[in-house]
Amino acid sequence: MNTSEIQALDSAHYLHPFTDTKDLAAKGARVIVKGDGIHIWDSEGKKIIDGMSGLWCVNVGYGRKELSRAATEQMDVLPYYNSFFNTTNLPAVNLAKAIVDIAPENFHHVFFTGSGSEGNDTIFRMVRRYWDVQGQPQKKTFIARHNGYHGSTVCGASLSGMSYMHEQGDLPIPGVAHIQQPYYFEHGQGLSEDAFGLKAASWLEEKILELGAEKVAAFIGEPVQGAGGVIIPPRTYWPEIQRICRKYDVLLVSDEVICGFGRLGTWFGCQTLGYQPDLITFAKGVSSGYIPLGGVLVGDKVADALIEKGSDFNHGFTYSGHPVACAVALENMAILRREKLIERIHDDIGPYFKQQFEALTDHPLVGVANAIGLMGGLVLMKNKSTLQMFDPDLGIGMLCRRHLFGNGVIMRAVGDRLILAPPFVITHAQVDEMFALICKCLDKALEEIKANALG
Ligand code: PXG
């Protein structure tokens, strides 16, 4: 099939996630046909640098034969068995142990799911069950953040703080409250970053007091917000959030679907940002996206109570502990260790990426640019000296993204923030090439903005 035939079938039958189907049918979807290392190719043979690691997940890069081999070998032996009704399987047991071995010290148990959304749904039910068995069934409410992302199931979308998701289907469900995000550029004017971090954390305390601590079950947040546009909190934020959670006996949930498994240069983002959560959601990087897998690391406080007092936890999925997914994840973790990919983000490629990313502020379109580990976000501005933004209706972020995609590098646009999270295997030379291309694309975008008098 040629590209237009694939596109015709695509728009006739395939409903895409988070997509305006009519609009896509008019344009035709980009057909991605293969990948190798940090590159993907489309059906027209165009080679593209995948600056987003797929969707924040292909961390060890494309084309890893070790992972396809691990899947095939496991499929040949045992393609599926469930973990319900007193059964288990070797890859799931081994993976649970391997994850506990690299987890912060207060974690000894793992619950497997098929995705990050299912992980957060699991946490929602597990936390409520925990407070039930603790004799505090009224502690039900979750506090999350505006512009946080926790998935697209009813519960995941409710915990997420995206108004465009809440508008569809009467969300959030009862028992979910939101506070403002720790976005210094938007809310921190006039304060030092450290002072702003404490202020943003104090919004949690205010919300707990407003709702009544006896009703608040947990606080959930991403160490660094990913889908919200790579919002990096000030370093004072998370330790203060932890202090507040402990003070009011509120469980602390770290949603590490993006930051977990190395993206910030430590196995988990909470280790980089200096806090000790009670529960951790993971997905994406656990299997480098080669196969769907997610789960929850359950801290001792919750696990011990559930095991001691909980009897059955009536929750789980057909694919919880899927042997093929777990076998792939085990091999993925072996690659991360063997090639020291996480240490490399911490000591070498991470700092280099950050330096190059933050140097994008030399470009006339870029007002602010911040990176941590191997993820970065920048703000496009109409006038840098006055911090004047573009009219959001002009869609300048998408305009830039079109130039980037068209010229061979994928960045994502979140409003007028552009974000980047390349595979861990990116080399220094590839970082140089990627940023040179980004600058060229931003030049072209600026020309278009000027030519159309958008600026
Ligand atoms: N939590 C976080 C922090 C995520 O980033 C999920 C939960 C849900 O995971 P699943 O596997 O159910 O998708 C995610 C997913 C984007 C984008 O636009 C990000 C995600 C998913 C789709 C789009 O950046 N993250």
Short mmCIF file of C-alpha atoms and ligand atoms in Angstrom, two decimals:
data_model
loop_
_atom_site.label_atom_id
_atom_site.label_comp_id
_atom_site.label_asym_id
_atom_site.label_seq_id
_atom_site.Cartn_x
_atom_site.Cartn_y
_atom_site.Cartn_z
CA MET A 1 0.00 0.00 0.00
CA ASN A 2 1.23 3.50 -0.73
CA THR A 3 0.93 6.37 1.74
CA SER A 4 -2.36 7.75 0.46
CA GLU A 5 -3.96 4.30 0.50
CA ILE A 6 -2.90 3.80 4.12
CA GLN A 7 -4.16 7.29 5.00
CA ALA A 8 -7.52 6.57 3.35
CA LEU A 9 -7.96 3.36 5.33
CA ASP A 10 -6.77 5.12 8.47
CA SER A 11 -9.35 7.87 8.23
CA ALA A 12 -12.09 5.42 7.20
CA HIS A 13 -11.70 3.09 10.17
CA TYR A 14 -9.24 4.15 12.83
CA LEU A 15 -10.32 6.56 15.56
CA HIS A 16 -7.14 8.06 17.05
CA PRO A 17 -6.62 9.16 20.68
CA PHE A 18 -6.89 12.90 21.44
CA THR A 19 -7.53 13.67 17.75
CA ASP A 20 -9.98 15.74 15.71
CA THR A 21 -10.96 12.98 13.28
CA LYS A 22 -12.38 15.31 10.62
CA ASP A 23 -9.27 17.44 10.66
CA LEU A 24 -6.98 14.41 10.46
CA ALA A 25 -8.97 12.95 7.56
CA ALA A 26 -8.45 16.21 5.65
CA LYS A 27 -4.70 16.26 6.27
CA GLY A 28 -3.90 12.54 6.28
CA ALA A 29 -1.99 10.91 9.14
CA ARG A 30 1.77 10.64 9.01
CA VAL A 31 2.54 6.94 8.63
CA ILE A 32 5.51 5.78 10.71
CA VAL A 33 6.96 2.54 9.42
CA LYS A 34 10.19 1.78 11.27
CA GLY A 35 12.67 2.90 13.88
CA ASP A 36 16.33 2.49 14.75
CA GLY A 37 18.19 4.09 17.66
CA ILE A 38 16.86 7.65 18.06
CA HIS A 39 15.37 7.74 14.55
CA ILE A 40 12.05 6.83 12.99
CA TRP A 41 11.12 6.72 9.29
CA ASP A 42 7.81 7.59 7.65
CA SER A 43 6.20 5.83 4.70
CA GLU A 44 7.75 8.33 2.29
CA GLY A 45 11.22 7.29 3.45
CA LYS A 46 11.84 10.45 5.50
CA LYS A 47 14.20 9.97 8.46
CA ILE A 48 13.21 11.86 11.61
CA ILE A 49 14.93 12.38 14.99
CA ASP A 50 12.44 11.23 17.60
CA GLY A 51 12.91 13.94 20.19
CA MET A 52 9.97 12.59 22.22
CA SER A 53 11.02 8.91 22.51
CA GLY A 54 7.68 7.91 20.99
CA LEU A 55 5.47 9.22 23.77
CA TRP A 56 8.11 9.52 26.51
CA CYS A 57 8.76 5.80 26.47
CA VAL A 58 11.24 4.38 23.92
CA ASN A 59 14.07 5.13 26.33
CA VAL A 60 16.56 2.50 25.15
CA GLY A 61 15.92 3.49 21.52
CA TYR A 62 14.33 1.65 18.61
CA GLY A 63 15.40 -1.64 17.05
CA ARG A 64 16.61 -3.50 20.16
CA LYS A 65 16.86 -7.13 19.15
CA GLU A 66 17.40 -8.11 22.83
CA LEU A 67 13.83 -7.02 23.55
CA SER A 68 12.20 -8.74 20.60
CA ARG A 69 14.17 -11.88 21.49
CA ALA A 70 13.01 -11.73 25.12
CA ALA A 71 9.39 -11.47 23.92
CA THR A 72 9.69 -14.33 21.42
CA GLU A 73 11.42 -16.64 23.86
CA GLN A 74 8.77 -16.02 26.51
CA MET A 75 5.93 -16.44 24.00
CA ASP A 76 7.34 -19.81 22.98
CA VAL A 77 7.42 -21.01 26.60
CA LEU A 78 4.33 -19.38 28.14
CA PRO A 79 2.59 -16.59 26.19
CA TYR A 80 0.03 -15.91 28.88
CA TYR A 81 -1.15 -16.91 32.25
CA ASN A 82 -3.03 -14.86 34.82
CA SER A 83 -2.11 -13.98 38.38
CA PHE A 84 -5.62 -14.37 39.75
CA PHE A 85 -6.78 -17.36 41.81
CA ASN A 86 -3.50 -18.23 43.50
CA THR A 87 -1.29 -18.55 40.42
CA THR A 88 1.86 -16.75 39.38
CA ASN A 89 4.53 -16.84 36.66
CA LEU A 90 8.29 -16.54 36.70
CA PRO A 91 8.79 -13.31 34.69
CA ALA A 92 6.29 -11.46 36.91
CA VAL A 93 8.00 -12.69 40.09
CA ASN A 94 11.44 -11.81 38.75
CA LEU A 95 10.32 -8.38 37.59
CA ALA A 96 8.66 -7.55 40.90
CA LYS A 97 11.94 -8.43 42.65
CA ALA A 98 14.03 -6.47 40.12
CA ILE A 99 11.87 -3.36 40.57
CA VAL A 100 11.92 -3.60 44.35
CA ASP A 101 15.72 -3.87 44.19
CA ILE A 102 16.05 -0.47 42.51
CA ALA A 103 13.15 1.22 44.34
CA PRO A 104 13.56 3.59 47.31
CA GLU A 105 14.12 1.59 50.49
CA ASN A 106 10.58 1.68 51.88
CA PHE A 107 9.20 -0.30 48.90
CA HIS A 108 8.92 -4.09 48.82
CA HIS A 109 5.77 -4.77 46.77
CA VAL A 110 4.61 -4.27 43.19
CA PHE A 111 1.13 -4.48 41.61
CA PHE A 112 1.18 -4.88 37.81
CA THR A 113 -1.22 -3.26 35.34
CA GLY A 114 -1.27 -2.80 31.57
CA SER A 115 -0.82 1.00 31.54
CA GLY A 116 -0.20 4.13 33.56
CA SER A 117 -3.91 4.98 33.71
CA GLU A 118 -4.66 1.56 35.16
CA GLY A 119 -1.83 2.16 37.63
CA ASN A 120 -3.46 5.33 38.90
CA ASP A 121 -6.89 3.68 39.01
CA THR A 122 -5.26 0.95 41.09
CA ILE A 123 -3.82 3.55 43.45
CA PHE A 124 -7.19 5.28 43.77
CA ARG A 125 -8.87 2.04 44.85
CA MET A 126 -5.92 0.82 46.91
CA VAL A 127 -5.62 4.05 48.90
CA ARG A 128 -9.33 4.07 49.69
CA ARG A 129 -9.06 0.42 50.75
CA TYR A 130 -6.07 1.32 52.92
CA TRP A 131 -7.99 3.99 54.80
CA ASP A 132 -10.95 1.60 55.18
CA VAL A 133 -8.80 -1.03 56.87
CA GLN A 134 -7.23 1.69 59.00
CA GLY A 135 -10.70 2.47 60.33
CA GLN A 136 -10.86 5.86 58.59
CA PRO A 137 -13.25 5.23 55.68
CA GLN A 138 -14.10 8.93 55.47
CA LYS A 139 -10.54 9.65 54.23
CA LYS A 140 -11.44 9.41 50.52
CA THR A 141 -10.49 12.59 48.69
CA PHE A 142 -7.50 12.83 46.36
CA ILE A 143 -5.81 16.17 45.79
CA ALA A 144 -4.06 16.61 42.43
CA ARG A 145 -2.85 19.58 40.39
CA HIS A 146 -4.22 21.65 37.54
CA ASN A 147 -2.32 20.77 34.35
CA GLY A 148 -1.13 17.48 35.85
CA TYR A 149 -1.61 14.35 33.74
CA HIS A 150 -2.51 11.00 35.24
CA GLY A 151 -4.20 9.16 32.40
CA SER A 152 -7.36 8.94 30.38
CA THR A 153 -9.59 6.43 32.16
CA VAL A 154 -12.44 7.94 34.20
CA CYS A 155 -10.25 7.98 37.29
CA GLY A 156 -7.03 8.97 35.47
CA ALA A 157 -8.77 11.84 33.68
CA SER A 158 -10.37 12.95 36.95
CA LEU A 159 -7.00 13.07 38.71
CA SER A 160 -5.54 14.88 35.70
CA GLY A 161 -5.98 18.60 35.84
CA MET A 162 -6.79 19.17 32.18
CA SER A 163 -9.97 21.23 31.80
CA TYR A 164 -10.39 20.07 28.19
CA MET A 165 -10.64 16.50 29.49
CA HIS A 166 -12.98 17.37 32.37
CA GLU A 167 -15.33 19.12 29.95
CA GLN A 168 -16.08 15.81 28.27
CA GLY A 169 -18.09 13.37 30.36
CA ASP A 170 -18.79 15.26 33.60
CA LEU A 171 -15.40 14.90 35.21
CA PRO A 172 -13.81 14.92 37.68
CA ILE A 173 -15.67 12.24 39.63
CA PRO A 174 -16.55 13.12 43.23
CA GLY A 175 -13.67 12.85 45.66
CA VAL A 176 -11.03 14.60 43.53
CA ALA A 177 -9.87 18.18 44.18
CA HIS A 178 -7.20 20.21 42.40
CA ILE A 179 -4.69 22.85 43.41
CA GLN A 180 -2.60 25.12 41.19
CA GLN A 181 0.58 23.74 39.61
CA PRO A 182 4.08 24.87 40.70
CA TYR A 183 4.71 26.76 37.45
CA TYR A 184 7.16 29.52 38.28
CA PHE A 185 6.83 31.37 34.99
CA GLU A 186 3.06 31.65 35.35
CA HIS A 187 2.58 32.06 39.10
CA GLY A 188 5.94 33.00 40.57
CA GLN A 189 6.49 36.59 39.45
CA GLY A 190 8.17 38.71 42.10
CA LEU A 191 9.34 35.73 44.17
CA SER A 192 12.62 33.84 44.18
CA GLU A 193 12.24 30.30 42.84
CA ASP A 194 12.81 28.85 46.31
CA ALA A 195 10.19 31.10 47.88
CA PHE A 196 7.77 30.24 45.11
CA GLY A 197 8.30 26.49 45.69
CA LEU A 198 7.22 26.92 49.32
CA LYS A 199 4.27 29.06 48.31
CA ALA A 200 3.09 26.53 45.71
CA ALA A 201 3.35 23.76 48.32
CA SER A 202 1.33 25.86 50.78
CA TRP A 203 -1.62 25.62 48.36
CA LEU A 204 -1.77 21.94 49.32
CA GLU A 205 -1.99 22.79 53.01
CA GLU A 206 -4.74 25.32 52.29
CA LYS A 207 -6.72 22.73 50.34
CA ILE A 208 -6.30 20.08 53.06
CA LEU A 209 -7.56 22.55 55.67
CA GLU A 210 -10.45 23.60 53.43
CA LEU A 211 -11.56 19.98 52.87
CA GLY A 212 -10.71 18.79 56.39
CA ALA A 213 -7.64 16.56 56.88
CA GLU A 214 -9.90 13.77 58.13
CA LYS A 215 -11.37 13.56 54.60
CA VAL A 216 -8.15 13.73 52.57
CA ALA A 217 -6.73 10.37 51.48
CA ALA A 218 -3.78 11.28 49.28
CA PHE A 219 -1.94 13.86 47.21
CA ILE A 220 -0.79 12.84 43.72
CA GLY A 221 1.69 14.59 41.44
CA GLU A 222 4.28 13.95 38.76
CA PRO A 223 7.84 14.77 39.94
CA VAL A 224 8.13 16.93 36.81
CA GLN A 225 4.87 17.43 34.89
CA GLY A 226 5.32 15.87 31.47
CA ALA A 227 2.22 16.19 29.30
CA GLY A 228 1.54 19.55 30.97
CA GLY A 229 4.63 20.93 29.23
CA VAL A 230 7.68 19.84 31.27
CA ILE A 231 6.96 22.01 34.30
CA ILE A 232 9.99 21.66 36.61
CA PRO A 233 9.12 22.61 40.20
CA PRO A 234 11.52 24.64 42.32
CA ARG A 235 13.74 22.41 44.48
CA THR A 236 11.95 23.56 47.64
CA TYR A 237 8.58 22.27 46.42
CA TRP A 238 8.60 18.51 46.93
CA PRO A 239 10.26 18.36 50.37
CA GLU A 240 7.65 20.84 51.59
CA ILE A 241 4.83 18.83 49.98
CA GLN A 242 6.15 15.79 51.83
CA ARG A 243 6.25 17.67 55.14
CA ILE A 244 2.63 18.78 54.68
CA CYS A 245 1.46 15.26 53.74
CA ARG A 246 3.11 13.79 56.83
CA LYS A 247 1.71 16.53 59.06
CA TYR A 248 -1.90 15.80 58.03
CA ASP A 249 -1.54 12.02 57.57
CA VAL A 250 -2.13 12.25 53.83
CA LEU A 251 -0.53 9.60 51.59
CA LEU A 252 1.95 10.92 49.02
CA VAL A 253 1.72 9.44 45.51
CA SER A 254 4.48 10.02 42.96
CA ASP A 255 3.21 9.44 39.43
CA GLU A 256 6.44 8.36 37.75
CA VAL A 257 4.97 7.13 34.47
CA ILE A 258 7.33 9.54 32.67
CA CYS A 259 10.06 10.22 35.24
CA GLY A 260 10.41 6.62 36.47
CA PHE A 261 13.06 4.28 35.09
CA GLY A 262 15.70 6.88 34.62
CA ARG A 263 14.55 9.98 32.77
CA LEU A 264 15.82 12.36 35.47
CA GLY A 265 19.12 10.50 35.96
CA THR A 266 17.96 8.38 38.89
CA TRP A 267 15.73 5.29 38.78
CA PHE A 268 12.83 7.36 40.11
CA GLY A 269 12.15 11.09 39.90
CA CYS A 270 11.47 11.36 43.63
CA GLN A 271 15.13 10.44 44.21
CA THR A 272 16.27 13.43 42.13
CA LEU A 273 13.75 15.83 43.66
CA GLY A 274 14.27 14.74 47.26
CA TYR A 275 11.08 13.16 48.62
CA GLN A 276 9.87 9.76 49.81
CA PRO A 277 6.44 8.87 48.47
CA ASP A 278 4.13 6.16 49.84
CA LEU A 279 3.15 4.91 46.38
CA ILE A 280 4.72 5.19 42.92
CA THR A 281 2.97 4.75 39.56
CA PHE A 282 5.13 3.48 36.70
CA ALA A 283 4.61 2.49 33.02
CA LYS A 284 6.24 3.62 29.74
CA GLY A 285 9.97 3.36 30.53
CA VAL A 286 9.61 0.08 32.45
CA SER A 287 9.42 -1.69 29.07
CA SER A 288 10.71 1.21 26.93
CA GLY A 289 7.27 1.11 25.30
CA TYR A 290 8.09 -2.09 23.43
CA ILE A 291 5.06 -3.73 25.04
CA PRO A 292 2.28 -2.32 27.23
CA LEU A 293 3.08 -2.58 30.92
CA GLY A 294 2.48 -0.46 33.98
CA GLY A 295 2.12 -0.85 37.69
CA VAL A 296 2.31 0.49 41.19
CA LEU A 297 5.14 0.30 43.67
CA VAL A 298 3.41 0.00 47.02
CA GLY A 299 5.31 1.35 50.03
CA ASP A 300 5.55 -0.69 53.23
CA LYS A 301 3.10 1.49 55.15
CA VAL A 302 0.26 0.71 52.72
CA ALA A 303 1.35 -2.81 51.74
CA ASP A 304 1.77 -3.99 55.33
CA ALA A 305 -1.65 -2.69 56.36
CA LEU A 306 -3.38 -4.23 53.34
CA ILE A 307 -1.62 -7.56 53.78
CA GLU A 308 -2.25 -7.68 57.55
CA LYS A 309 -5.79 -6.38 57.67
CA GLY A 310 -7.05 -6.26 54.11
CA SER A 311 -8.17 -9.80 53.12
CA ASP A 312 -8.98 -9.74 49.34
CA PHE A 313 -8.24 -6.56 47.39
CA ASN A 314 -10.95 -6.94 44.75
CA HIS A 315 -9.06 -5.38 41.89
CA GLY A 316 -6.89 -6.51 38.97
CA PHE A 317 -6.64 -6.90 35.22
CA THR A 318 -6.47 -9.80 32.76
CA TYR A 319 -2.98 -8.63 31.86
CA SER A 320 -1.69 -7.94 35.39
CA GLY A 321 1.74 -9.60 35.48
CA HIS A 322 1.61 -10.59 31.79
CA PRO A 323 4.60 -12.94 31.35
CA VAL A 324 5.68 -11.58 27.95
CA ALA A 325 5.45 -7.95 29.07
CA CYS A 326 7.39 -8.77 32.25
CA ALA A 327 10.07 -10.67 30.31
CA VAL A 328 10.56 -7.67 28.02
CA ALA A 329 10.73 -5.31 31.01
CA LEU A 330 13.35 -7.49 32.70
CA GLU A 331 15.53 -7.31 29.60
CA ASN A 332 14.89 -3.57 29.31
CA MET A 333 16.12 -3.09 32.88
CA ALA A 334 19.14 -5.25 32.07
CA ILE A 335 19.96 -2.93 29.14
CA LEU A 336 19.60 0.17 31.34
CA ARG A 337 22.04 -1.36 33.82
CA ARG A 338 24.46 -2.93 31.32
CA GLU A 339 24.85 0.27 29.31
CA LYS A 340 24.73 2.48 32.42
CA LEU A 341 22.13 4.62 30.67
CA ILE A 342 20.78 6.20 33.84
CA GLU A 343 24.23 7.08 35.23
CA ARG A 344 24.96 8.55 31.81
CA ILE A 345 21.96 10.88 32.12
CA HIS A 346 23.10 11.89 35.58
CA ASP A 347 26.77 12.52 34.78
CA ASP A 348 27.20 13.03 31.08
CA ILE A 349 24.49 13.33 28.44
CA GLY A 350 21.96 14.89 30.86
CA PRO A 351 24.13 17.90 31.76
CA TYR A 352 25.14 18.27 28.08
CA PHE A 353 21.49 18.17 26.97
CA LYS A 354 20.54 20.72 29.64
CA GLN A 355 23.27 23.12 28.55
CA GLN A 356 22.23 22.89 24.90
CA PHE A 357 18.53 23.07 25.69
CA GLU A 358 18.86 26.12 27.91
CA ALA A 359 21.02 27.83 25.26
CA LEU A 360 17.91 27.90 23.06
CA THR A 361 17.08 31.14 24.88
CA ASP A 362 19.59 32.73 22.47
CA HIS A 363 16.91 32.37 19.81
CA PRO A 364 14.58 35.38 19.42
CA LEU A 365 11.47 33.19 19.79
CA VAL A 366 12.51 31.50 23.02
CA GLY A 367 11.84 33.38 26.25
CA VAL A 368 12.49 30.70 28.86
CA ALA A 369 14.05 27.23 28.52
CA ASN A 370 14.62 24.72 31.33
CA ALA A 371 15.74 21.12 31.36
CA ILE A 372 16.29 18.39 33.92
CA GLY A 373 17.68 14.94 33.21
CA LEU A 374 16.72 14.23 29.64
CA MET A 375 13.59 16.36 29.38
CA GLY A 376 13.15 20.03 28.65
CA GLY A 377 10.48 22.65 28.05
CA LEU A 378 10.67 26.13 26.53
CA VAL A 379 8.27 29.06 26.23
CA LEU A 380 7.77 30.74 22.86
CA MET A 381 7.41 34.49 23.22
CA LYS A 382 6.39 37.38 21.06
CA ASN A 383 8.63 39.77 22.96
CA LYS A 384 11.30 38.34 25.22
CA SER A 385 12.28 41.56 26.90
CA THR A 386 8.74 42.27 28.12
CA LEU A 387 7.88 38.54 28.49
CA GLN A 388 4.94 39.11 26.16
CA MET A 389 3.31 35.93 24.95
CA PHE A 390 1.68 35.34 21.57
CA ASP A 391 -2.09 35.35 21.29
CA PRO A 392 -2.86 31.68 22.13
CA ASP A 393 -5.39 31.52 19.29
CA LEU A 394 -2.57 31.94 16.74
CA GLY A 395 -1.31 28.45 17.58
CA ILE A 396 2.36 29.44 17.40
CA GLY A 397 3.41 26.25 19.21
CA MET A 398 1.77 24.11 16.51
CA LEU A 399 3.23 26.33 13.79
CA CYS A 400 6.71 25.65 15.18
CA ARG A 401 5.96 21.95 15.58
CA ARG A 402 4.99 21.75 11.89
CA HIS A 403 8.38 23.18 10.90
CA LEU A 404 10.17 20.81 13.26
CA PHE A 405 8.33 17.69 12.14
CA GLY A 406 8.60 18.73 8.48
CA ASN A 407 12.35 19.19 8.78
CA GLY A 408 13.13 15.97 10.60
CA VAL A 409 12.87 16.46 14.37
CA ILE A 410 9.95 15.74 16.66
CA MET A 411 9.19 18.11 19.51
CA ARG A 412 5.74 18.34 21.10
CA ALA A 413 3.80 21.56 21.43
CA VAL A 414 1.79 22.17 24.61
CA GLY A 415 0.16 25.49 23.87
CA ASP A 416 3.13 27.79 23.32
CA ARG A 417 5.52 25.52 25.20
CA LEU A 418 7.71 23.22 23.12
CA ILE A 419 8.99 20.11 24.83
CA LEU A 420 11.65 17.53 24.23
CA ALA A 421 12.51 14.14 25.79
CA PRO A 422 14.83 12.13 23.53
CA PRO A 423 15.84 8.48 23.97
CA PHE A 424 18.53 7.84 26.61
CA VAL A 425 20.91 6.49 23.95
CA ILE A 426 21.28 9.84 22.16
CA THR A 427 24.98 10.65 21.57
CA HIS A 428 26.72 14.00 21.99
CA ALA A 429 26.97 14.36 18.20
CA GLN A 430 23.25 13.62 17.87
CA VAL A 431 22.45 16.20 20.55
CA ASP A 432 24.44 18.76 18.53
CA GLU A 433 22.69 17.77 15.31
CA MET A 434 19.26 17.88 16.96
CA PHE A 435 19.73 21.37 18.43
CA ALA A 436 21.19 22.73 15.18
CA LEU A 437 18.08 21.44 13.42
CA ILE A 438 15.78 22.88 16.09
CA CYS A 439 17.40 26.32 15.68
CA LYS A 440 17.00 26.12 11.91
CA CYS A 441 13.34 25.19 12.30
CA LEU A 442 12.72 28.01 14.78
CA ASP A 443 14.30 30.40 12.24
CA LYS A 444 11.87 29.18 9.61
CA ALA A 445 8.98 29.48 12.04
CA LEU A 446 10.02 33.06 12.82
CA GLU A 447 10.12 33.88 9.10
CA GLU A 448 6.58 32.55 8.71
CA ILE A 449 5.40 34.49 11.78
CA LYS A 450 6.90 37.70 10.36
CA ALA A 451 5.67 37.06 6.82
CA ASN A 452 2.12 36.67 8.10
CA ALA A 453 2.44 39.56 10.54
CA LEU A 454 1.60 37.23 13.44
CA GLY A 455 4.27 38.63 15.72
N1 PXG B 1 0.65 9.37 34.32
C1 PXG B 1 1.52 10.12 33.65
C2 PXG B 1 2.43 11.02 34.41
C3 PXG B 1 1.58 10.05 32.25
O1 PXG B 1 2.44 10.83 31.60
C4 PXG B 1 -0.19 8.42 32.33
C5 PXG B 1 -0.19 8.52 33.70
C6 PXG B 1 -1.13 7.46 31.69
O2 PXG B 1 -0.46 6.39 31.16
P1 PXG B 1 -1.13 5.51 29.96
O3 PXG B 1 -0.16 4.38 29.82
O4 PXG B 1 -2.44 5.05 30.47
O5 PXG B 1 -1.24 6.41 28.78
C7 PXG B 1 0.71 9.18 31.58
C8 PXG B 1 0.71 9.08 30.09
C9 PXG B 1 1.43 13.65 26.09
C10 PXG B 1 0.95 12.33 26.56
O6 PXG B 1 0.68 14.27 25.34
C11 PXG B 1 1.42 11.80 27.74
C12 PXG B 1 0.92 10.59 28.19
C13 PXG B 1 -0.03 9.89 27.45
C14 PXG B 1 -0.49 10.44 26.25
C15 PXG B 1 -0.01 11.66 25.80
O7 PXG B 1 2.52 14.09 26.45
N2 PXG B 1 1.34 10.13 29.41
#
